[in-house]
Coordinates of C-alpha atoms and ligand atoms in Angstrom, one line a residue:
X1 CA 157.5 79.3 233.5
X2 CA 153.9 78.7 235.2
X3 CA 154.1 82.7 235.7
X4 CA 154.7 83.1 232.3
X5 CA 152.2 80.7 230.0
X6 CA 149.7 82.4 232.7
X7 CA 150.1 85.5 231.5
X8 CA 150.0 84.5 227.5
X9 CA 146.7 82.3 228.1
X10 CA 145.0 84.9 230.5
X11 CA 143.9 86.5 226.7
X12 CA 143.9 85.9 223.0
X13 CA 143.1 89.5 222.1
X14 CA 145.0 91.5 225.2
X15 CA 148.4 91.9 224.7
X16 CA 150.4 89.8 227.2
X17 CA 151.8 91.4 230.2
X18 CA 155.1 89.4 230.6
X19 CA 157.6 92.4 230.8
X20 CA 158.0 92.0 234.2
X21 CA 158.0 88.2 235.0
X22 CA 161.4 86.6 235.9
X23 CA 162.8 84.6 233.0
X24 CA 163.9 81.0 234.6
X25 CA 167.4 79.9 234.6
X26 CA 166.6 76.9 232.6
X27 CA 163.9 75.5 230.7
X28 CA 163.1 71.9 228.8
X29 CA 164.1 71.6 224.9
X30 CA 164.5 68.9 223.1
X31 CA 168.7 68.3 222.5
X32 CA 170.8 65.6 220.3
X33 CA 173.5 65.6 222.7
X34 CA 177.5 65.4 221.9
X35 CA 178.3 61.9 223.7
X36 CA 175.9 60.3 221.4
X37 CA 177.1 61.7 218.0
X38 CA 178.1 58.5 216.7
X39 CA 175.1 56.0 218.5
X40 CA 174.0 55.2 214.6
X41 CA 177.4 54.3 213.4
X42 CA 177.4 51.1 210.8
X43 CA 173.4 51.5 210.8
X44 CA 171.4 52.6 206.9
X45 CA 169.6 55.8 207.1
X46 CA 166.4 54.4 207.5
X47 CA 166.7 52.3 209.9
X48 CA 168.4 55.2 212.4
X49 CA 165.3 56.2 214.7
X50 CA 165.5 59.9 216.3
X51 CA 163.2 58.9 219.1
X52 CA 166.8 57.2 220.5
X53 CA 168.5 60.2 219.9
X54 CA 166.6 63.1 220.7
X55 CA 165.4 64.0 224.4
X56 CA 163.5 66.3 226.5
X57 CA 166.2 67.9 228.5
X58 CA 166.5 70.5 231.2
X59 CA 168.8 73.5 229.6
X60 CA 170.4 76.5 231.6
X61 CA 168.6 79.4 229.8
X62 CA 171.6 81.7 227.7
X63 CA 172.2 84.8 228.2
X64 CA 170.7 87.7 226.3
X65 CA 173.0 89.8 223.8
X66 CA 172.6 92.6 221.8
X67 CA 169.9 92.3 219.0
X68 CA 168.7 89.3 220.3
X69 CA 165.2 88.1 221.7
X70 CA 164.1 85.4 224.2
X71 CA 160.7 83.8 222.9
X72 CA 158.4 82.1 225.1
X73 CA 157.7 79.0 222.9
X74 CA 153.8 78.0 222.4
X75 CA 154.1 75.8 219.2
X76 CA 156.7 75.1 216.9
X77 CA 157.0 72.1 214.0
X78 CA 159.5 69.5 212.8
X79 CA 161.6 70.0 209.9
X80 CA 163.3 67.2 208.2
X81 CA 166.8 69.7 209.3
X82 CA 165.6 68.4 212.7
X83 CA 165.5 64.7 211.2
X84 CA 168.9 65.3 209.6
X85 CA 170.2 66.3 213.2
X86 CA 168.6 63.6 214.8
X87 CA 170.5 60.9 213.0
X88 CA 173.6 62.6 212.5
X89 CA 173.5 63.2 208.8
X90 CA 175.2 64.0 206.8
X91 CA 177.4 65.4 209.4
X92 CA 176.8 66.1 213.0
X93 CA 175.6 69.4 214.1
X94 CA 178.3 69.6 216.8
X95 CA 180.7 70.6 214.2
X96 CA 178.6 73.9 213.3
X97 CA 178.4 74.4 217.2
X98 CA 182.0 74.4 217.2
X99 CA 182.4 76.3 214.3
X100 CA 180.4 79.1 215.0
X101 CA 181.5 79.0 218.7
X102 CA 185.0 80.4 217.4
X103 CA 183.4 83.5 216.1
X104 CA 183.0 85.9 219.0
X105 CA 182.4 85.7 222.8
X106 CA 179.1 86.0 222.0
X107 CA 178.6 82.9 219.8
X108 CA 180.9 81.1 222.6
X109 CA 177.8 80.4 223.9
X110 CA 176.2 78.5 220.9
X111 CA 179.2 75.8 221.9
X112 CA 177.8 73.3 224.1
X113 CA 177.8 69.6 224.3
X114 CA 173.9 69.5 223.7
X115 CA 171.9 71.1 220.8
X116 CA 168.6 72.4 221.3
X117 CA 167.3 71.8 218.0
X118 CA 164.3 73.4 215.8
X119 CA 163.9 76.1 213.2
X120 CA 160.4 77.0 214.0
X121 CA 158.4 78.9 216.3
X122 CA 155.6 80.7 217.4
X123 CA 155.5 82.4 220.9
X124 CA 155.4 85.5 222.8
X125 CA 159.0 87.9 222.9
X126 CA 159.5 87.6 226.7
X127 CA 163.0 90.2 226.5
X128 CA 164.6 91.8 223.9
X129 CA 168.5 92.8 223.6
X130 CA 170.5 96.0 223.9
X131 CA 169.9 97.6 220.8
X132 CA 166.3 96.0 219.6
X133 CA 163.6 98.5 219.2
X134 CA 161.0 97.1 216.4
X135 CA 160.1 94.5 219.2
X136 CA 158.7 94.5 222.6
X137 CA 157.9 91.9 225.5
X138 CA 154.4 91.0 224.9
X139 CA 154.4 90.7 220.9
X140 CA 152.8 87.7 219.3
X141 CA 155.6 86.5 216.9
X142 CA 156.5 83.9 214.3
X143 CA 160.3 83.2 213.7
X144 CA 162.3 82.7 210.1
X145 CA 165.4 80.7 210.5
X146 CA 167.7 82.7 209.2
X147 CA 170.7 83.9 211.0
X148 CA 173.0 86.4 209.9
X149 CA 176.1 88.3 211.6
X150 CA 176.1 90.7 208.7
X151 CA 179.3 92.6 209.0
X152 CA 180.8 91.3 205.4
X153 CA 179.6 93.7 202.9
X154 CA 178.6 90.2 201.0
X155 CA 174.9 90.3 202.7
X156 CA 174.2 93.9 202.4
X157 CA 172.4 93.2 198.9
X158 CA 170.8 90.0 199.7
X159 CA 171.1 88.6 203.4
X160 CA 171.4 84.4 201.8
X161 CA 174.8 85.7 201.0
X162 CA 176.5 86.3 204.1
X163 CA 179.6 84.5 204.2
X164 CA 178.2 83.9 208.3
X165 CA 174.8 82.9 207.2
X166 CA 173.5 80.2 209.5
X167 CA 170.1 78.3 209.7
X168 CA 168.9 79.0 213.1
X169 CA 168.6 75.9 215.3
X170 CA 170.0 73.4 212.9
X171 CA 173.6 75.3 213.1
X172 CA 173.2 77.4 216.0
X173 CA 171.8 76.4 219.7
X174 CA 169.0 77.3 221.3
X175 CA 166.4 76.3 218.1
X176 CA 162.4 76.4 219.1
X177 CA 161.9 72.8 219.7
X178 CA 161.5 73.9 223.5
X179 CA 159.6 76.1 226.1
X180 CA 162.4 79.1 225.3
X181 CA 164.6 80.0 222.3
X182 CA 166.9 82.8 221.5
X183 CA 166.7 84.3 218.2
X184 CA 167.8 87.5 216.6
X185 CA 165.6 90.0 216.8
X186 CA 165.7 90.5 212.9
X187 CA 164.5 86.8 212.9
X188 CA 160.7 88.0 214.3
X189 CA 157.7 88.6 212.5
X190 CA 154.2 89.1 213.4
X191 CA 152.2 85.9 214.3
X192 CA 148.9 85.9 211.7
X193 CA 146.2 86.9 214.1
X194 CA 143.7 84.3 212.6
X195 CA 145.7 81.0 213.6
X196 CA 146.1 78.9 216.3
X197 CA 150.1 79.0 217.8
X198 CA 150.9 75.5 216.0
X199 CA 149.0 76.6 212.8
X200 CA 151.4 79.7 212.9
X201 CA 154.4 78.2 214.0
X202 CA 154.2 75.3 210.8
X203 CA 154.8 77.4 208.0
X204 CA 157.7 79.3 208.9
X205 CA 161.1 77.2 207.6
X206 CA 159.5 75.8 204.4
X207 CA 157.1 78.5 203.1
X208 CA 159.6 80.8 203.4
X209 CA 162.2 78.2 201.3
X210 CA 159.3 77.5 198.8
X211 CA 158.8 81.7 198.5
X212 CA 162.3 82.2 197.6
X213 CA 163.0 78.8 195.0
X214 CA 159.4 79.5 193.2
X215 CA 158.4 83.1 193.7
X216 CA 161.5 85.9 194.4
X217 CA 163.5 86.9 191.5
X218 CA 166.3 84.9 193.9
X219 CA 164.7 81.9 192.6
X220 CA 162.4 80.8 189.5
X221 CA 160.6 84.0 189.4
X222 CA 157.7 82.2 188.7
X223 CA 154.9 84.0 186.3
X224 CA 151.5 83.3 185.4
X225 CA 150.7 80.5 182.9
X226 CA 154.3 78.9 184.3
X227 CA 153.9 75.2 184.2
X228 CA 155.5 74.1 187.2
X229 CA 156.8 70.4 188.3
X230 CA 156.6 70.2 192.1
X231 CA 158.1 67.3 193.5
X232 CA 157.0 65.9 196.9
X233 CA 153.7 68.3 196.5
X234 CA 152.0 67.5 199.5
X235 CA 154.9 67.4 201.6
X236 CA 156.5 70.3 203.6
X237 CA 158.1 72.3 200.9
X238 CA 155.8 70.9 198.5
X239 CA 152.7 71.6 200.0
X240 CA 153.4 75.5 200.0
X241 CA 154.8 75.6 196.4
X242 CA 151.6 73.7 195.2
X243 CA 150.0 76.8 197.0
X244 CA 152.1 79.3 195.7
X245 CA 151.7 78.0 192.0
X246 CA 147.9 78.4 192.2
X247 CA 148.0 81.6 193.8
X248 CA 150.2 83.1 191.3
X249 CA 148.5 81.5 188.0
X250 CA 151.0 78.7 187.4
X251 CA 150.0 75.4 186.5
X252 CA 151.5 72.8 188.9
X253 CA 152.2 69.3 188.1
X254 CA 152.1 67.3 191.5
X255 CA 154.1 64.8 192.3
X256 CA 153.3 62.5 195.1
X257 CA 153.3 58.8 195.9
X258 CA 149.6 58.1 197.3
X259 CA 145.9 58.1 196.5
X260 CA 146.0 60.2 199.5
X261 CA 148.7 62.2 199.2
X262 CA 147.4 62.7 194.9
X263 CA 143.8 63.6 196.7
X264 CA 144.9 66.3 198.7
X265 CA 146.7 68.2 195.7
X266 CA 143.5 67.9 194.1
X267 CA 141.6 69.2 197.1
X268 CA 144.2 72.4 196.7
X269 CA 142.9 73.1 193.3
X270 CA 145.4 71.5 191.3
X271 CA 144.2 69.6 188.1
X272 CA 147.3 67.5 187.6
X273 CA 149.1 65.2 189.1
X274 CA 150.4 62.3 189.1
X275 CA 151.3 59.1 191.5
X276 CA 154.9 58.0 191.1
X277 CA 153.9 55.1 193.4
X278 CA 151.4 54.0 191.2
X279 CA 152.9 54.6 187.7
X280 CA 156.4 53.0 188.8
X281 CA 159.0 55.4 187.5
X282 CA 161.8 53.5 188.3
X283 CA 164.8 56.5 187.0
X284 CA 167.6 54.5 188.0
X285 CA 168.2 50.6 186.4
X286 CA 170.9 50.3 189.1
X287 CA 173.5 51.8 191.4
X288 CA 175.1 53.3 189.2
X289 CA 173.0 54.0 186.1
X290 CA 169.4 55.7 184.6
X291 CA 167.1 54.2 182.9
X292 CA 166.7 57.8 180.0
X293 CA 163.3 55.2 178.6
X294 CA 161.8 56.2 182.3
X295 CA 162.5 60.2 181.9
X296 CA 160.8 59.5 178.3
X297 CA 157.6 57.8 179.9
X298 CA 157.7 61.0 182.6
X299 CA 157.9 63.7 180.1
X300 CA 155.2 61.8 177.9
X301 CA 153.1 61.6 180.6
X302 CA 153.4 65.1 181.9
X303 CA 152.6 66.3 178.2
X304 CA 149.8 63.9 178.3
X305 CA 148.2 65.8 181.5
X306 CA 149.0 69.9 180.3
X307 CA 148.0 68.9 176.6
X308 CA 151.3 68.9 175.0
X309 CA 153.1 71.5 177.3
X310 CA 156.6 70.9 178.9
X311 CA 157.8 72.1 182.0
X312 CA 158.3 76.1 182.3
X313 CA 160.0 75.6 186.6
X314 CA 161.1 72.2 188.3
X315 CA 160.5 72.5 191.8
X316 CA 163.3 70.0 193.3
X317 CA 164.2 69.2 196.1
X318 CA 164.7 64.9 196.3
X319 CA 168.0 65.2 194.3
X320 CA 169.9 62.2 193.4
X321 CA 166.9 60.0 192.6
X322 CA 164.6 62.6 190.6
X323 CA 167.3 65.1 189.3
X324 CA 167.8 63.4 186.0
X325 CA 164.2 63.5 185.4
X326 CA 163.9 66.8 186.1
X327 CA 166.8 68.6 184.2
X328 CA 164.9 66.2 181.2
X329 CA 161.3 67.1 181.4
X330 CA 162.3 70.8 181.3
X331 CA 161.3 72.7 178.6
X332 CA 164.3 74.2 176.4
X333 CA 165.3 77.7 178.0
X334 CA 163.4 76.3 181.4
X335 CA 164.4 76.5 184.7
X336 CA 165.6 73.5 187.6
X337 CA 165.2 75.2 191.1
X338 CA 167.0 72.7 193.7
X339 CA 166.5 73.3 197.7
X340 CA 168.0 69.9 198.8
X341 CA 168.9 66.2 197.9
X342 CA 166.9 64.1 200.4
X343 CA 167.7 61.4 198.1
X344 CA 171.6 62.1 198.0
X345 CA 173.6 64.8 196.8
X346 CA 175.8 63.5 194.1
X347 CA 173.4 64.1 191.2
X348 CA 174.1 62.5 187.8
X349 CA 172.1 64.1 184.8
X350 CA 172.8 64.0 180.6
X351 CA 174.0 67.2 180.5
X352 CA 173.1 67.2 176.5
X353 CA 169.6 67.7 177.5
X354 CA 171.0 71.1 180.0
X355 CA 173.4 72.9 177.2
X356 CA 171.7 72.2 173.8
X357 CA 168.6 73.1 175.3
X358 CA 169.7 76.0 177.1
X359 CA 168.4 75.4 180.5
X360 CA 169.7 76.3 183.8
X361 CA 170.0 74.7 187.1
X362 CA 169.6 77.3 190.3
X363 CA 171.1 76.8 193.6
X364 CA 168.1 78.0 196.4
X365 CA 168.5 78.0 200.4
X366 CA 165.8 79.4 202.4
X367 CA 165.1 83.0 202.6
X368 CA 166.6 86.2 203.0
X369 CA 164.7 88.6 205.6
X370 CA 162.6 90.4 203.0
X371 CA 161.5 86.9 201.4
X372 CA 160.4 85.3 205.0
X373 CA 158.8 88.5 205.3
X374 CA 156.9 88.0 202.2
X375 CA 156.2 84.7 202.6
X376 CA 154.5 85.1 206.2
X377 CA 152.3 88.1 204.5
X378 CA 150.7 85.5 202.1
X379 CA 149.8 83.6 205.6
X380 CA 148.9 86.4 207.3
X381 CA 146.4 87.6 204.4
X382 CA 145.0 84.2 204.1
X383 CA 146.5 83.8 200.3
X384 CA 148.8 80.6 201.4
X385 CA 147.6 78.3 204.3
X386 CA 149.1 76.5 207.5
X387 CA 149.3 72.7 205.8
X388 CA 149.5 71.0 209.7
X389 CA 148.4 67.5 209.5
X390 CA 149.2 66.5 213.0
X391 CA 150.2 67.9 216.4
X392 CA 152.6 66.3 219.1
X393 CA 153.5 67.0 222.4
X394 CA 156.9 68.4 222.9
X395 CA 158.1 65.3 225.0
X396 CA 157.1 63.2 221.8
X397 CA 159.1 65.1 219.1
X398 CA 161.2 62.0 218.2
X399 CA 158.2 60.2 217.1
X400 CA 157.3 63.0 215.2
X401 CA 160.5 63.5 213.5
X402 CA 160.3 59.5 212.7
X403 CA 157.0 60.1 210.6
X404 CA 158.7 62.9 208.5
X405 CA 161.8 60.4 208.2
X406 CA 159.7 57.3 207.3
X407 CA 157.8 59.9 204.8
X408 CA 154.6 58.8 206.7
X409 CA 152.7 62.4 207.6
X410 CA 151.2 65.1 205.3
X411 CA 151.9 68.3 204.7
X412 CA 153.5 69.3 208.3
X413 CA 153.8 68.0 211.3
X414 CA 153.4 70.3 214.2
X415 CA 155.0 70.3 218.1
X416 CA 153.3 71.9 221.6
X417 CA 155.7 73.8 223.3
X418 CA 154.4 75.7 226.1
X419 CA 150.8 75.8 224.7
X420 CA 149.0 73.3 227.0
X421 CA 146.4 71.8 224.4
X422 CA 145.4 73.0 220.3
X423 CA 143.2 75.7 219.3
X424 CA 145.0 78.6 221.2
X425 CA 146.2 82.2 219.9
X426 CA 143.7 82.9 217.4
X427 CA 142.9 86.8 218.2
X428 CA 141.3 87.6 214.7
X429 CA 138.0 84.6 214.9
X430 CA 136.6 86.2 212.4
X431 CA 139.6 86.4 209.7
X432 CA 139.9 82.9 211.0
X433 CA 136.2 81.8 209.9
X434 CA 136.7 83.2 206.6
X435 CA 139.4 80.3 206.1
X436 CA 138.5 77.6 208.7
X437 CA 138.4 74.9 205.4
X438 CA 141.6 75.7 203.7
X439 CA 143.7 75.7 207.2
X440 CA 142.3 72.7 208.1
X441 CA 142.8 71.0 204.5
X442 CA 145.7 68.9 205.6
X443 CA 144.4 67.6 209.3
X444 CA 144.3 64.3 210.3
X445 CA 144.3 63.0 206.7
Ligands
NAP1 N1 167.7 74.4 201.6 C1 166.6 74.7 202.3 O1 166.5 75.9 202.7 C2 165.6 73.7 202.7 C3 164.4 74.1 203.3 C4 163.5 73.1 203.6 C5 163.7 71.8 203.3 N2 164.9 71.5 202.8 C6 165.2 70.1 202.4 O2 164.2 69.7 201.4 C7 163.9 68.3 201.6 C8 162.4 68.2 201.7 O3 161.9 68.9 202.8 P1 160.4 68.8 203.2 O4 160.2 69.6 204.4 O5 159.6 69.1 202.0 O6 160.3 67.3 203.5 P2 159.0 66.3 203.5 O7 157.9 66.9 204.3 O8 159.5 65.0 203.9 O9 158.5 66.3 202.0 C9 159.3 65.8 201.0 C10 158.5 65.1 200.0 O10 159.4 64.7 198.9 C11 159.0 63.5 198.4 N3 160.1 62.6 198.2 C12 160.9 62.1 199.2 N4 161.8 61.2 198.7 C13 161.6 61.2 197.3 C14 162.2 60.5 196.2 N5 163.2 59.7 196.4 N6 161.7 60.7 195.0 C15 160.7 61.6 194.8 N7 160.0 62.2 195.8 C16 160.5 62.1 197.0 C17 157.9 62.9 199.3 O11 156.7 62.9 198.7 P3 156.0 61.7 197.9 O12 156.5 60.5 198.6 O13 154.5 62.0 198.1 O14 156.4 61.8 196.5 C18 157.9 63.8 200.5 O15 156.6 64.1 201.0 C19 164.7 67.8 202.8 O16 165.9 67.2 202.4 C20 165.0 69.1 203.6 O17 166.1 69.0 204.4 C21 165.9 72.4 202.4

């Protein structure tokens, strides 16, 4: 491994010569492990704390198959799919393991009683399979998170719909959490010359999600003059739709629950938005009911801050505990875009508000190829920015997950794989000076 980080720090701008160092038969990654699937039984969510249950572990490295890559990892960034591992929720990950472990003898391999977790990466392609030719040892690359068998005609049109679609390193093994990961080789794209390797590797999972649910004709199909409800706007998801509004002439309406997390939306360029925190929207009265007088004083306040104007795109992604809100505060013929349901997934809405006002509720889940490709494009031209707030060491990845579980970092939080310090990879300084405030907008705040 020595051998190899050599090699990728001897130069920023050369093209690493790694073609012909030996790949080790084992490396460190950070694994949930099988025996300890049920650790957190009887305990509340919150109070289940990933730096018990994820570790630093030594892995034997797998072997290479066709169409696949091994990365050398430099950076790569926690994802609350990492968080949702980590505590077991809602299911293990052992079970997709298994499940894709049936598939082949190829995915045999995915079926281990560890998971190397992590659905990010940035890194140098250190061997490619039988069969790969767009990619070569010594590229710089960033990795989306899709994995796809594609051999049903079902994800010929778009790739989502594969009936084997898998999120790579939250359902298969060998995630970039670590100092190697196997992907497929249709999983690589070019790292953006002008960033650092954790700037790069941050992006990745939720930029992607955020291109597909706002932007791609998949999703909200977002146009100018679009007023746009982003929940969780300086978060991970959030943070890149905010971006993505602005950059494509909508009007977001932040949501966050800060003065710090409200400041940094503003600091993006967006002109409204409002503190749930601090205005107490309180959408359920109970368990089991909601409080419609809340998703009144919402809408009225949202009107209050476009001038009258409801909302065109609801970008959601909190679920039970916002989704009644939402599918209200639409405007009639409008659009609700859900990715997730952080808050729980039995959602519970007045579905008067839906049908007599003809609006409709769409189902998003990451990206297809095309849209990650898309997505890392807008990075790579400086048009969306890295939103890193922080930076751990690989060893401390369960505290990191805990701040994205406690809800207590910004924007995203970032993890040092091989890469022995911050700073390193950037091979376009100049691109890079051109932007130096907007991709440090989210640090340290
Ligand atoms: N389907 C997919 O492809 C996909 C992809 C990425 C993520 N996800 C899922 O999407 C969710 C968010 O991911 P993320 O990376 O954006 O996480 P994140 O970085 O934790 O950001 C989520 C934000 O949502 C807000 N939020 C949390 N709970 C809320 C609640 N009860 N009511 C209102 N707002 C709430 C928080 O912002 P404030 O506290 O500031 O309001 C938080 O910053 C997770 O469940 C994740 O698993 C799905």
């Amino acid at each position: 491994m020595k051998d190899i980080l050599e090699a990728i720090l001897a130069s920023d701008t050369e093209r690493p010569d790694v073609a012909g160092i030996p790949i080790p038969s084992t490396y460190q990654g950070i694994t949930v492990r099988k025996d300890e699937e049920n650790m957190f039984e009887g305990m509340a969510s919150r109070d289940k704390d990933p730096r018990q249950s994820l570790h630093l572990d030594d892995v034997a490295t797998p072997e290479l198959g066709p169409g696949e890559a091994l990365v050398a990892v430099m950076a790569s960034a926690v994802n609350y799919n990492t968080v949702w591992t980590s505590i077991f929720e809602p299911v293990s990950t052992f079970g997709f393991l298994a499940r894709y472990g049936k598939l082949s003898e190829l995915t045999k391999r995915h079926d281990l009683p560890y998971h190397v977790v992590g659905s990010d990466l940035a890194g140098v392609v250190l061997k490619v399979g039988v069969g790969v030719s767009k990619w070569k040892p010594g590229d710089r690359v960033v990795a989306h998170c899709l994995s796809v068998e594609l051999e049903d005609a079902m994800g010929h049109d778009d790739t989502m719909m594969d009936p084997q679609q898998r999120i790579w390193g939250f359902e298969t093994n060998f995630g970039g959490l670590a100092e190697l990961a196997l992907v497929k080789a249709n999983q690589l794209m070019p790292k953006p010359d002008h960033l650092s390797w954790e700037e790069a590797a941050c992006p990745g999972l939720v930029n992607s999600t955020a291109y597909r649910q706002l932007v791609s004709h998949n999703g909200a199909n977002m146009k100018q003059g679009d007023v746009v409800l982003i929940w969780g706007a300086s978060g991970g998801l959030g943070s890149y739709a905010t971006q993505m509004a602005l950059a494509g002439g909508g009007i977001p309406v932040c949501v966050v629950s800060s003065p710090d997390k409200a400041e940094i939306c503003r600091s993006l360029g967006a002109e409204h938005v409002i503190d749930r925190a601090a205005e107490g929207y309180k959408f359920w009265k109970d368990e089991h009911n909601q409080d419609p007088k809340e998703w009144q004083r919402f809408g009225k306040r949202i009107r209050e801050l476009t001038g009258g104007e409801d909302i065109d795109i609801v970008f959601e992604h909190p679920g039970r505990e916002t989704f009644g809100a939402s599918i209200y505060v639409t405007r009639r013929g409008g659009l609700i875009t859900t990715c997730a349901s952080t808050s729980g997934y039995i959602h519970q809405y007045d579905n008067r508000y839906l049908w007599m006002s003809l609006k409709r509720i769409i189902g998003s889940h990451f990206a297809n190829y095309r849209e990650a490709w898309e997505a890392n494009r807008l990075i790579e031209k400086g048009i969306i920015h890295p939103t890193l707030s922080k930076t751990y060491a690989l060893a401390d990845t369960g505290q990191a997950a805990l701040d994205v579980h406690k809800n207590s970092h910004q924007g995203k939080v970032g993890v040092l794989c091989l890469a022995p310090s911050e700073g390193l990879g950037v091979s376009n300084p100049e691109k890079r000076a051109k932007f130096e405030t907007a991709i440090n907008r989210f640090r340290n705040v």
